[in-house]
Coordinates of C-alpha atoms and ligand atoms in Angstrom, one line a residue:
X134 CA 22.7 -21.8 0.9
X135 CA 23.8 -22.1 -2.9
X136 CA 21.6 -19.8 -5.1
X137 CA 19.6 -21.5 -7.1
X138 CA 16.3 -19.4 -7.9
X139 CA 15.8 -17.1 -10.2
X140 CA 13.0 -15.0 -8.3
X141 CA 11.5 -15.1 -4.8
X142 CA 8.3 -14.3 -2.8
X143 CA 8.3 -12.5 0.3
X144 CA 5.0 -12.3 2.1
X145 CA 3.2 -15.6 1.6
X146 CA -0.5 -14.9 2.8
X147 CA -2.8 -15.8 0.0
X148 CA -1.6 -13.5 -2.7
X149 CA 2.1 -14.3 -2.0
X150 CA 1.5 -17.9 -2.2
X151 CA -0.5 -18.2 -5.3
X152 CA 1.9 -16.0 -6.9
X153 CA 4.5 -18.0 -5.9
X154 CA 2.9 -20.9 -7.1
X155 CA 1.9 -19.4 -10.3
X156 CA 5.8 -18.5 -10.3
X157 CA 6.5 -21.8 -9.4
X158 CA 4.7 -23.4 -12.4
X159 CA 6.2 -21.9 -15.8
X160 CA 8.9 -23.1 -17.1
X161 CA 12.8 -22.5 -16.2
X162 CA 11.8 -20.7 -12.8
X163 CA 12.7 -22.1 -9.6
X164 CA 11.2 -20.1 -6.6
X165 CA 12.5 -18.4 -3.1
X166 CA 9.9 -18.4 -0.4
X167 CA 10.1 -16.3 2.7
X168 CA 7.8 -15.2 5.2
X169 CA 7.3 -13.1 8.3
X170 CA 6.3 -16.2 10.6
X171 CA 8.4 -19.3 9.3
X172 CA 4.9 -21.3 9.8
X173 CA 3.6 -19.7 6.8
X174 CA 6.5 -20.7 4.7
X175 CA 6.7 -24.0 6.1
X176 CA 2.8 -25.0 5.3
X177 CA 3.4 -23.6 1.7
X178 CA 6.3 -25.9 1.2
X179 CA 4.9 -28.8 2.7
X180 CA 1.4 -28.3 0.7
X181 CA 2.9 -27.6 -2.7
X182 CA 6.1 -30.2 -3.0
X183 CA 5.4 -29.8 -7.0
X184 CA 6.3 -26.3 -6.9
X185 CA 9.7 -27.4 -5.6
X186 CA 10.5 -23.7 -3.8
X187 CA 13.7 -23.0 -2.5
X188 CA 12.4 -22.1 1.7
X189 CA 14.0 -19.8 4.0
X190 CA 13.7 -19.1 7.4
X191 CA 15.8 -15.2 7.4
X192 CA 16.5 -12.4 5.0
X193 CA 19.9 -13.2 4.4
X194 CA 19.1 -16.7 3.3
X195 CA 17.3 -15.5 1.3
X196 CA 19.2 -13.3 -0.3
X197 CA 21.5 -16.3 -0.6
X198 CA 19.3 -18.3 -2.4
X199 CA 19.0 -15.8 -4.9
X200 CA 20.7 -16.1 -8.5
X201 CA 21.9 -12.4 -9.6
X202 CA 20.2 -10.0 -10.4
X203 CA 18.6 -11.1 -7.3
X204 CA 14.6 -10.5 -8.2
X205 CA 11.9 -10.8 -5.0
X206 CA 8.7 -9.9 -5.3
X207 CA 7.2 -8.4 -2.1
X208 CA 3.7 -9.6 -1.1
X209 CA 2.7 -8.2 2.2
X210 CA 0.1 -5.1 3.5
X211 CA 0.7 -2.2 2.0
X212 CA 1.3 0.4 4.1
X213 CA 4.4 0.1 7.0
X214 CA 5.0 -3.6 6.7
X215 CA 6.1 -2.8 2.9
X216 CA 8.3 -0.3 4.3
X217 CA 9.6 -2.9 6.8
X218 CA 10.3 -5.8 4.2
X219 CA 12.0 -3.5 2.0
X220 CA 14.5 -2.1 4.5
X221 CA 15.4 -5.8 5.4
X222 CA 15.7 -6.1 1.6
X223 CA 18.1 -3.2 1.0
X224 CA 19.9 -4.6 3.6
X225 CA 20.7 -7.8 1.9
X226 CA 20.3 -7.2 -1.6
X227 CA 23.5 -5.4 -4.0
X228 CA 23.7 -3.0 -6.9
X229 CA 21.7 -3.8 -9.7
X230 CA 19.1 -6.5 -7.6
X231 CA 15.6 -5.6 -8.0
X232 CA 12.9 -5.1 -5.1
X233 CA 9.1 -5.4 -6.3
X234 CA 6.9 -4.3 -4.5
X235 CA 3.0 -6.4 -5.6
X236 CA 1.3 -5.3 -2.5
X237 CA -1.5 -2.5 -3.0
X238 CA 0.7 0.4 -2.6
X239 CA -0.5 4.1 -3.0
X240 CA 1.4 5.9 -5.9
X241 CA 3.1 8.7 -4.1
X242 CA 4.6 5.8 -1.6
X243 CA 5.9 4.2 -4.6
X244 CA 7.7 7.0 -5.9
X245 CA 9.0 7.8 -2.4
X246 CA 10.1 4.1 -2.0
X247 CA 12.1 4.0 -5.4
X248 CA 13.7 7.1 -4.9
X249 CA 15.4 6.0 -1.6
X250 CA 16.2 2.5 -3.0
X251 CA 17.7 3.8 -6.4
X252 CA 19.7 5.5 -4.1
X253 CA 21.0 2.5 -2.8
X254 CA 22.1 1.7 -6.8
X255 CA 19.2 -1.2 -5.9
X256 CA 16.2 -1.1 -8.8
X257 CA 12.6 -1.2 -7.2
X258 CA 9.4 -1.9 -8.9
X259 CA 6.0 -0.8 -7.9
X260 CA 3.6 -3.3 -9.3
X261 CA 0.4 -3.0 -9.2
X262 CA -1.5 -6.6 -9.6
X263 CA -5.0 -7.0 -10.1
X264 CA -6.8 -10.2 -10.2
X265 CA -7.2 -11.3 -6.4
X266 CA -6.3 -14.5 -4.9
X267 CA -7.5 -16.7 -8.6
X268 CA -5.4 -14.4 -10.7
X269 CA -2.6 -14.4 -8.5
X270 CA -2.5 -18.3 -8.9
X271 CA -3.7 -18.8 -12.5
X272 CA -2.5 -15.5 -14.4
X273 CA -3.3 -11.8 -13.0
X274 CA -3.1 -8.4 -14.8
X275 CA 0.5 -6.7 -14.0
X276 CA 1.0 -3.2 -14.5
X277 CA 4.3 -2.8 -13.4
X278 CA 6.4 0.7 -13.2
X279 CA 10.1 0.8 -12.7
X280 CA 12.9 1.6 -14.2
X281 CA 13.6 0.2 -17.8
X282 CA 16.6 -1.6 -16.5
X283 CA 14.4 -3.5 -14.0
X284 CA 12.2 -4.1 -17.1
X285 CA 14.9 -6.0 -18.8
X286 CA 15.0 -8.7 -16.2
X287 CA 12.0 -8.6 -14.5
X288 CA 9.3 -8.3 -17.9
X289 CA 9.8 -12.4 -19.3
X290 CA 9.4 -13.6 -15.5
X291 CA 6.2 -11.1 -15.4
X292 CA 5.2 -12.2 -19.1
X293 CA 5.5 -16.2 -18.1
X294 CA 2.7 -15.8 -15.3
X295 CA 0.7 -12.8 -16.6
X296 CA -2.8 -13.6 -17.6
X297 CA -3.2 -13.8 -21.5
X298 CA -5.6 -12.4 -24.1
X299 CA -6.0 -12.6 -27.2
X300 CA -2.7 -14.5 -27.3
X301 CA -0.8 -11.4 -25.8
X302 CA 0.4 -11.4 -22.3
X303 CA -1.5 -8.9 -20.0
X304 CA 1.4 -7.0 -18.8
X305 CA 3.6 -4.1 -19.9
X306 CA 5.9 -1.7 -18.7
X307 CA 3.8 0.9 -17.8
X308 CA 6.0 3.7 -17.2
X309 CA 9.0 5.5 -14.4
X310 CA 8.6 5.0 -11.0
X311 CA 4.9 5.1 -9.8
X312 CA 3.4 4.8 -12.8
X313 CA 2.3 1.0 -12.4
X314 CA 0.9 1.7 -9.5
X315 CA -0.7 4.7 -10.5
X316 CA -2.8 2.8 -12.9
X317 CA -3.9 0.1 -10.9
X318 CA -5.3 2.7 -8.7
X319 CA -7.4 3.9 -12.1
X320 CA -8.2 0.6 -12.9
X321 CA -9.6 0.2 -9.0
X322 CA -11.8 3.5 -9.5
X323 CA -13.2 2.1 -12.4
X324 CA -14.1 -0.7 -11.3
X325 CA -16.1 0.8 -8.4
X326 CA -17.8 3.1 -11.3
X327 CA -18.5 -0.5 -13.5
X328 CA -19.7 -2.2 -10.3
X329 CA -22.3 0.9 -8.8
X330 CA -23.5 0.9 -12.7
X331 CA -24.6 -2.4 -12.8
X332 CA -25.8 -2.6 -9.2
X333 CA -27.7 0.5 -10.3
X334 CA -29.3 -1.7 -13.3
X335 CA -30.2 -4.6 -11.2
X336 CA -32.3 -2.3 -9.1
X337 CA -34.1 -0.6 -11.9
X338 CA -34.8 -3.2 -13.6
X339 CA -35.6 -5.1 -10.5
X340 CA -38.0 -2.1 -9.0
X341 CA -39.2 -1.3 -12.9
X342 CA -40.4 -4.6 -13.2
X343 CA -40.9 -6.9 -10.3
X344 CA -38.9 -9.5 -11.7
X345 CA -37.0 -11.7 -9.0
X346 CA -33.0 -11.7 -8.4
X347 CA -33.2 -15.2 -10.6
X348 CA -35.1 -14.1 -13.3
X349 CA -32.4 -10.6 -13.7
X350 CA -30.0 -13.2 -13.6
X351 CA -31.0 -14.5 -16.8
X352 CA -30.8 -11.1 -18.3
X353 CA -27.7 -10.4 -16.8
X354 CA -26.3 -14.0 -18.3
X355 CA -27.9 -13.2 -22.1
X356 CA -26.5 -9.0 -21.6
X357 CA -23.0 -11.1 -21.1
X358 CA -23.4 -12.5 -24.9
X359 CA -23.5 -9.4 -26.6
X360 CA -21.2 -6.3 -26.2
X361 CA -21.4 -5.8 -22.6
X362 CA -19.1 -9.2 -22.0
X363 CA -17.3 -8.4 -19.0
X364 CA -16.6 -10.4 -15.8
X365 CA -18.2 -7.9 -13.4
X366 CA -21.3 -8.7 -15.8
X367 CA -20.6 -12.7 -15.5
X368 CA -19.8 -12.9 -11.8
X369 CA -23.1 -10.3 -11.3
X370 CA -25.4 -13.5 -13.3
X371 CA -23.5 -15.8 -10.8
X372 CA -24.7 -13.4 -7.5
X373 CA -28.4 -12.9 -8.4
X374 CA -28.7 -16.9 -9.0
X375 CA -27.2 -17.6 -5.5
X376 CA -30.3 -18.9 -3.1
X377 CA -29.2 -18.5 0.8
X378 CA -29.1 -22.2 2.0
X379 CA -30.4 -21.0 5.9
X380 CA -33.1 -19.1 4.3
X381 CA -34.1 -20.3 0.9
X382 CA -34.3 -16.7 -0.4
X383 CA -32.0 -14.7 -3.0
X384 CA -28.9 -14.3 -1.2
X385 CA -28.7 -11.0 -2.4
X386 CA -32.0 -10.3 -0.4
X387 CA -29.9 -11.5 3.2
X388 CA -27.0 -9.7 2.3
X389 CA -26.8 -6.5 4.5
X390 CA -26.7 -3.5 2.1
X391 CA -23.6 -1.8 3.5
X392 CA -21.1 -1.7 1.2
X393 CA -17.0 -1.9 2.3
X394 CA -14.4 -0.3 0.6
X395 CA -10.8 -1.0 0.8
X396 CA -10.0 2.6 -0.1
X397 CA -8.4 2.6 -3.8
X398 CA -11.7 4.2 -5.1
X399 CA -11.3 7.4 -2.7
X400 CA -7.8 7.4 -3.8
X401 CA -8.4 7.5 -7.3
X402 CA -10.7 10.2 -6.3
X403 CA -8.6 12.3 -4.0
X404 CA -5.8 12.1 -6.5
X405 CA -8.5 13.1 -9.6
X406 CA -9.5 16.0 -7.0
X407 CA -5.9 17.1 -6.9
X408 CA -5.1 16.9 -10.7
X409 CA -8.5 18.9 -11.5
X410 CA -9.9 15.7 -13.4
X411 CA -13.8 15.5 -13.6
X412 CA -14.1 11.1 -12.7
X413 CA -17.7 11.9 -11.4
X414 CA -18.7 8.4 -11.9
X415 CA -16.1 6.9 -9.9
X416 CA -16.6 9.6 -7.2
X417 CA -20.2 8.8 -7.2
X418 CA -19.6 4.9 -6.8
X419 CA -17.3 5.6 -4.1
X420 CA -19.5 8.2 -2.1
X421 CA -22.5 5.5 -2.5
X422 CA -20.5 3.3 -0.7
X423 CA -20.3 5.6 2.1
X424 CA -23.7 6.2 1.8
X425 CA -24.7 2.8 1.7
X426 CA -23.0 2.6 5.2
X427 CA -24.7 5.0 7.3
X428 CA -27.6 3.0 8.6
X429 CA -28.3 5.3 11.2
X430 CA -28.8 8.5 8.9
X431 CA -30.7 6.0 6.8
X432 CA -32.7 5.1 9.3
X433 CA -33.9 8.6 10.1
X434 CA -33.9 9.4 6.9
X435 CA -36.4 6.5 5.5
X436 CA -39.7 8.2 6.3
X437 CA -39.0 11.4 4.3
X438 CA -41.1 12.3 1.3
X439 CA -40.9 11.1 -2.4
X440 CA -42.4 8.5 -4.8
X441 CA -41.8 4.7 -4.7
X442 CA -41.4 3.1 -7.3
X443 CA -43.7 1.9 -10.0
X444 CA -44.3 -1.1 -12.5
X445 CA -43.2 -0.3 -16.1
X446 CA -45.4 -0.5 -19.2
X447 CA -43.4 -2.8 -21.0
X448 CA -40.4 -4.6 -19.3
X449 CA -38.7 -5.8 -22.1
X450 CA -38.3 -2.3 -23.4
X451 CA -37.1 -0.5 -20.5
X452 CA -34.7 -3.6 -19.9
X453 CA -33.4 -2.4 -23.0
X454 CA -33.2 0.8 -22.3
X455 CA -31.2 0.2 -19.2
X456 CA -28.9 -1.8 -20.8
X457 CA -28.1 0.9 -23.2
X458 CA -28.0 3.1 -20.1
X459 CA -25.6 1.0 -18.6
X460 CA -23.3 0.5 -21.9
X461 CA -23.0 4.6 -22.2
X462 CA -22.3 5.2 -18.5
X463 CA -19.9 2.7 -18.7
X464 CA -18.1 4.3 -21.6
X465 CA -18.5 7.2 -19.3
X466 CA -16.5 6.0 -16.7
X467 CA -13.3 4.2 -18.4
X468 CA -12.8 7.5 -20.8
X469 CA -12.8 9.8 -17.1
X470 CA -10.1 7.0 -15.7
X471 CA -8.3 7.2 -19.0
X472 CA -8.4 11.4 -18.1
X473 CA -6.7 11.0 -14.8
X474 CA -3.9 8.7 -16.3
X475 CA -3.1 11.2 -19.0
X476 CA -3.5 13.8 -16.2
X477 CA -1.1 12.1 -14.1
X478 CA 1.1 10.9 -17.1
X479 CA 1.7 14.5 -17.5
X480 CA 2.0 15.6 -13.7
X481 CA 4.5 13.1 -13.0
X482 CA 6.2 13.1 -16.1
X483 CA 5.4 9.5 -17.1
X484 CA 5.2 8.2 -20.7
X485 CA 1.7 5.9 -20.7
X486 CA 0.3 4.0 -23.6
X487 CA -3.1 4.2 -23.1
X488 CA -4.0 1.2 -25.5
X489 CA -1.5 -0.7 -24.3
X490 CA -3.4 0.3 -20.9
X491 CA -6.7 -0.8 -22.1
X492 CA -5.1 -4.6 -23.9
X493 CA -3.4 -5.4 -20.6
X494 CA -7.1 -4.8 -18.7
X495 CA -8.3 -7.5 -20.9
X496 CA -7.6 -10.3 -19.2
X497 CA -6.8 -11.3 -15.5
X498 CA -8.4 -8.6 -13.6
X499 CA -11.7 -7.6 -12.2
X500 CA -12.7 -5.1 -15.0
X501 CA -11.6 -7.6 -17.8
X502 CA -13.9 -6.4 -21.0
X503 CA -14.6 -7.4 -24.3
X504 CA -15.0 -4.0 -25.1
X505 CA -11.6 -2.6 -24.1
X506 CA -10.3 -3.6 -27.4
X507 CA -12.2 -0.7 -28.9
X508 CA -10.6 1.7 -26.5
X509 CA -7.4 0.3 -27.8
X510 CA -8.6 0.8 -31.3
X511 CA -9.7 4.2 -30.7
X512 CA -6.1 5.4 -29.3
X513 CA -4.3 3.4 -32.0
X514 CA -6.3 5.2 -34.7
X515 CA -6.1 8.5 -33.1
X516 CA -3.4 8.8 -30.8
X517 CA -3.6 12.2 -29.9
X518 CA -7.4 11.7 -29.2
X519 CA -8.2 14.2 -26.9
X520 CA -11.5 12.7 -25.2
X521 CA -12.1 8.9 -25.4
X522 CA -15.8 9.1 -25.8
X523 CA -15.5 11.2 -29.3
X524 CA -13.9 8.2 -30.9
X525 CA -15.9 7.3 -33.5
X526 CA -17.2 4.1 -32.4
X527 CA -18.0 5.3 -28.7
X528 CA -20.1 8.4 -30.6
X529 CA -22.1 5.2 -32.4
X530 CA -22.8 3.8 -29.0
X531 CA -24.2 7.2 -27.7
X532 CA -26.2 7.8 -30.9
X533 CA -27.6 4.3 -30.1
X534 CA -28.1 4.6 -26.5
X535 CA -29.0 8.5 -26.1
X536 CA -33.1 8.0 -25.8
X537 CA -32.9 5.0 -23.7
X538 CA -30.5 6.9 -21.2
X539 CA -32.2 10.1 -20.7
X540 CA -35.5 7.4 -20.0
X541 CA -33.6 5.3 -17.7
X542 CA -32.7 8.6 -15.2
X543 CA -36.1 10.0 -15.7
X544 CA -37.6 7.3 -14.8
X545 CA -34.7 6.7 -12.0
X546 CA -35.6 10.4 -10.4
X547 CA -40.0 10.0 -11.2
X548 CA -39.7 6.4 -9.2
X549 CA -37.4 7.7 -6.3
X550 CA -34.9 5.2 -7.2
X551 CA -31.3 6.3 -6.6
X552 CA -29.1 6.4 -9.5
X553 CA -25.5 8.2 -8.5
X554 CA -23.6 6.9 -11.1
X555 CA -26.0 6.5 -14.3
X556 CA -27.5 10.2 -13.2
X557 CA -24.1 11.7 -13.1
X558 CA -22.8 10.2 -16.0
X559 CA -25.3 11.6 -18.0
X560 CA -25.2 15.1 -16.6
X561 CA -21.1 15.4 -17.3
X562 CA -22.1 13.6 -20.8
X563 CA -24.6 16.8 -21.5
X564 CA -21.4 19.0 -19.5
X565 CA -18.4 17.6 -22.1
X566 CA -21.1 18.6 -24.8
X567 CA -22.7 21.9 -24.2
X568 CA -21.8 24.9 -26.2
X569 CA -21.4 27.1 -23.2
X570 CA -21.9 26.1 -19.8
X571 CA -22.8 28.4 -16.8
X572 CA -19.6 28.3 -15.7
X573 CA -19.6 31.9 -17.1
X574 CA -21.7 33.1 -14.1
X575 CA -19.7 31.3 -11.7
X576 CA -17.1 33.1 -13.2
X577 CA -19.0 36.4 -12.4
X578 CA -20.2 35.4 -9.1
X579 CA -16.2 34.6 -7.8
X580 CA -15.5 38.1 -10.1
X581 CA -18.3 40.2 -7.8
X582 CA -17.3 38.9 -4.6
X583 CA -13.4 38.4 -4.6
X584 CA -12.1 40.3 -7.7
X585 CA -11.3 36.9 -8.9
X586 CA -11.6 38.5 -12.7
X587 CA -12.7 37.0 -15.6
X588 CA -12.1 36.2 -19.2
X589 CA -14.3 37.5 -22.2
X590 CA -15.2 36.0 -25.1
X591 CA -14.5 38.6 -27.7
X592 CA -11.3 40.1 -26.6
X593 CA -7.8 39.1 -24.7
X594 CA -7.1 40.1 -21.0
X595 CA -8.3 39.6 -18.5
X596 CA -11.2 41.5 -16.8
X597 CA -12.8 42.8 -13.3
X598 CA -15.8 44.3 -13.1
X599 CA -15.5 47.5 -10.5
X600 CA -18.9 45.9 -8.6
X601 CA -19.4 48.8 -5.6
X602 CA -18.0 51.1 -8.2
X603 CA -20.4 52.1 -10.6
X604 CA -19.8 48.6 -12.3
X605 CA -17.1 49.9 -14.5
X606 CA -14.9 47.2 -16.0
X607 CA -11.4 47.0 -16.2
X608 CA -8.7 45.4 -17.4
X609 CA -6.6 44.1 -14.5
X610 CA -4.0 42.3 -17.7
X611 CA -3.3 42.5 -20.8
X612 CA -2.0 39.1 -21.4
Ligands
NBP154 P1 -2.3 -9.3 3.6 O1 -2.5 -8.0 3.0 O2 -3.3 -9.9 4.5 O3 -0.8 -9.3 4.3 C1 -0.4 -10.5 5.0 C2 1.1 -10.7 4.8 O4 1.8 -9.5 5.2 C3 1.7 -11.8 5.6 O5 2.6 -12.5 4.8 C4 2.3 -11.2 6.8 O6 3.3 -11.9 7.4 C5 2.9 -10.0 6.1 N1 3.3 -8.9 7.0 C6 2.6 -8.1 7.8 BR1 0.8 -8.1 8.0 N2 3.3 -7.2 8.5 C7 4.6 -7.5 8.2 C8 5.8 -7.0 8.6 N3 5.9 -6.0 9.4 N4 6.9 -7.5 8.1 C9 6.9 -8.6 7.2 N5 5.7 -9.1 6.8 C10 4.6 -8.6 7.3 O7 -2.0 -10.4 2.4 P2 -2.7 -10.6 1.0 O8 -4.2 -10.5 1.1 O9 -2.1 -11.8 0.4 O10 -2.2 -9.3 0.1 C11 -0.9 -9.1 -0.1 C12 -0.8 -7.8 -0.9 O11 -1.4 -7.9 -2.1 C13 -1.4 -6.6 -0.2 O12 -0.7 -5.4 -0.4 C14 -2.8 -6.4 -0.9 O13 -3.3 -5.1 -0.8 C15 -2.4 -6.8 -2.3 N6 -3.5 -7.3 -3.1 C16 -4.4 -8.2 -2.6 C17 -5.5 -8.6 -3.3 C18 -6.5 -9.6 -2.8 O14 -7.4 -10.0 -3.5 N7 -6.3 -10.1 -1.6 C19 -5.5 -8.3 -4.7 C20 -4.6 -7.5 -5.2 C21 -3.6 -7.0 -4.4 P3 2.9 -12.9 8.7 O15 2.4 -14.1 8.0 O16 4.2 -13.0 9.4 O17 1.8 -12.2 9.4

């Protein structure tokens, strides 16, 4: 086998094949193919002549049809069989080749993964991909991590099939080891937090005014002109529209409301847990998931008391308002993901540019926004900004949507309607903003019943407050 292609696939399910075929496509790169079960690799070939890939039936082959550097992109589950295709990899591969790993890897297996490889003087690349199956084929988001070196090669083939906004290629290297993946687990969370947000505003507005799936459509479609352009919004329209041929009714109505979860979300969550980072609204997507998906505590549940919902004064208003509602939760949600990155950034001693972050989002993946440009605008002007939502232009949104938001979750908890992720947004919005919050009697309750101590506001140290002795305090530090 002579070796004639400048990258290769392994793993050809759909994701592997599209990519490959996207791969395939661009000009000056000739594509290895390899899969598990030969079948796979065979149908591929045999489908796609055009793409003129370079099939093998073993590892080694491979690895011999590989030009050096020898660059593969790996494409199976995440999880053990990533660990499998990569030892046969290592195996085959020299000094200086580069593993990537596209699958949907968690972070901490990333950075376990290049550690032993770099070991093995071969580079390896966690990349995280977003886009599914359509992005993978016609242009996906890539947030690669890596080493700089693996950059060098690897970056033009990533730029050549990467989706493109604004005329810029939606991929950069995001930073050491993990990092890429790291942020395409952010990017996951938020999209759970964007998706509960709008499902939440389809069923206000759907419970506030009796208007049917089709007619919220429309409003989803003329919401998708203005500001709040985003795919999620699009593909919502596109949903609400859809009429169940069996039935004749909304197909959102014969959908069963249990919603599945792959697991990125709770990992974005767990991980925000462990770095101390507040991403209520992604948690609150995530646990409604859950929720959503216990029909028998549901069931027992449905007969306890509260209100139902009512009819609205004035639709068009309160459609308004919830579309305010809707843009300031949002906002909400992206600045707590941009949190955890700078919170992991710093745990894991990465170096992340957060607008570069936020341009590479625009195009090619699910949570694709016109509005991301302002959060690139907002780091770029302020770089050391220390909370997204007190850039200037998010503060005008919040100005603008305040009334309408507090309406939208009164009205939300006076109609019985759940609202997780607008509620909560809100309530860590009124949190980020207070003057002084009662963490100060949390402080004295842990301080009264585990000499936990406290701080004071008008003087150094730190303090403990002698409770079953005569309440004398102390100073337990100077410091
Ligand atoms: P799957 O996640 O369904 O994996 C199927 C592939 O893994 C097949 O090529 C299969 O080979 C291979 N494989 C398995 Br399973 N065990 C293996 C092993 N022990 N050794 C070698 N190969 C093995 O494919 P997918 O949906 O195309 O996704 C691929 C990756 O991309 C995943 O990590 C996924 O999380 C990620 N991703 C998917 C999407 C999406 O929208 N689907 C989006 C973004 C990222 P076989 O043919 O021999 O069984």
């Amino acid at each position: 086998m002579s070796a004639t292609a400048n990258i290769g696939v392994v793993g050809l399910a759909v994701m592997g094949s599209n990519l490959a075929r996207n791969l395939a496509s661009r000009e000056g790169n000739r594509v290895a193919v390899y899969n598990r079960s030969p079948e796979r690799t065979r149908e591929l070939v045999a489908e796609h002549p055009e793409a003129g890939f370079v099939r093998s039936e073993s590892v080694k082959d491979f690895a011999a049809s590989l030009s050096k550097p020898r660059t593969a992109i790996i494409m199976v589950k995440a999880g053990a069989p990533t660990d499998a295709v990569i030892d046969q990899l290592v195996e085959v591969f020299e000094p200086g080749d580069i593993i990537v790993d596209g699958g949907n890897a968690l972070f901490t297996d990333t950075i376990r993964r290049e550690r032993a490889v770099r070991a093995t003087g071969i580079n390896f690349v966690g990349a995280g991909i977003s886009g599914g199956e359509e992005g993978a084929l016609h242009g996906p988001s890539i947030m690669p991590g890596g080493s700089v070196e693996a950059w060098q090669t690897l970056g033009p083939i990533l730029k050549s099939i990467a989706a493109v906004a604004e005329g810029e290629p939606c991929v950069t290297h995001v930073g050491t080891d993990g990092a890429g993946h790291f942020v395409k687990m952010i990017h996951n969370g938020i999209e759970y937090a964007d998706m509960q947000l709008i499902a939440e505003a389809y069923d206000l507005i759907r419970q506030g005014t009796g208007k049917s799936p089709a007619e919220i459509a429309e409003i989803f479609a003329e919401w998708n002109k203005g500001e709040l352009e985003s795919y999620l919004i699009e593909i919502t329209a596109e949903v609400l529209r859809q009429v169940d041929a069996a039935t004749g009714k909304p197909l959102v109505d014969v959908i069963l409301d249990q919603a599945g979860a792959k697991g990125t979300g709770a990992w974005t969550v767990q991980t925000a847990l462990d770095l101390g980072v507040p991403v209520s609204g992604i948690a609150e997507a995530v646990f409604a998931r859950s929720l959503s998906s216990k029909p028998e505590q549901r069931a027992a549940a449905s007969g306890l008391p509260g209100p139902g919902a009512t009819l609205v004064a004035d639709p068009d208003s309160f459609i308004e308002d919830v579309r305010l509602a809707l843009f300031a939760s949002k906002i909400i949600a992206y600045s707590q993901g941009f949190d955890e990155i700078v919170a992991g950034a710093s745990e894991y001693g990465w170096e992340i540019d957060k607008g570069e972050i936020a341009k590479i989002w625009r195009g090619g993946c699910i949570i694709r926004a016109q509005f991301l440009n302002r959060i690139t605008e907002a780091f770029a002007a302020d770089p050391g900004l220390v909370v997204l939502v007190t850039a200037p232009y998010f503060r005008g949104i919040f100005e603008r949507a305040q009334d309408s938001w507090r309406r939208v979750v009164a009205h939300a908890a006076s109609n019985g309607i759940p609202s997780p992720a607008f509620s909560s947004s809100l309530s860590y919005y009124d949190g980020l903003r207070a003057k002084r919050l009662p963490a100060a009697l949390v402080q004295g309750q842990r301080d009264f019943f585990g000499a936990h101590t406290y701080r004071r506001i008008d003087r150094e140290g730190v303090f403990h407050t002698l409770w079953s002795e005569g309440r004398r305090e102390v100073q337990v530090d100077s410091n």
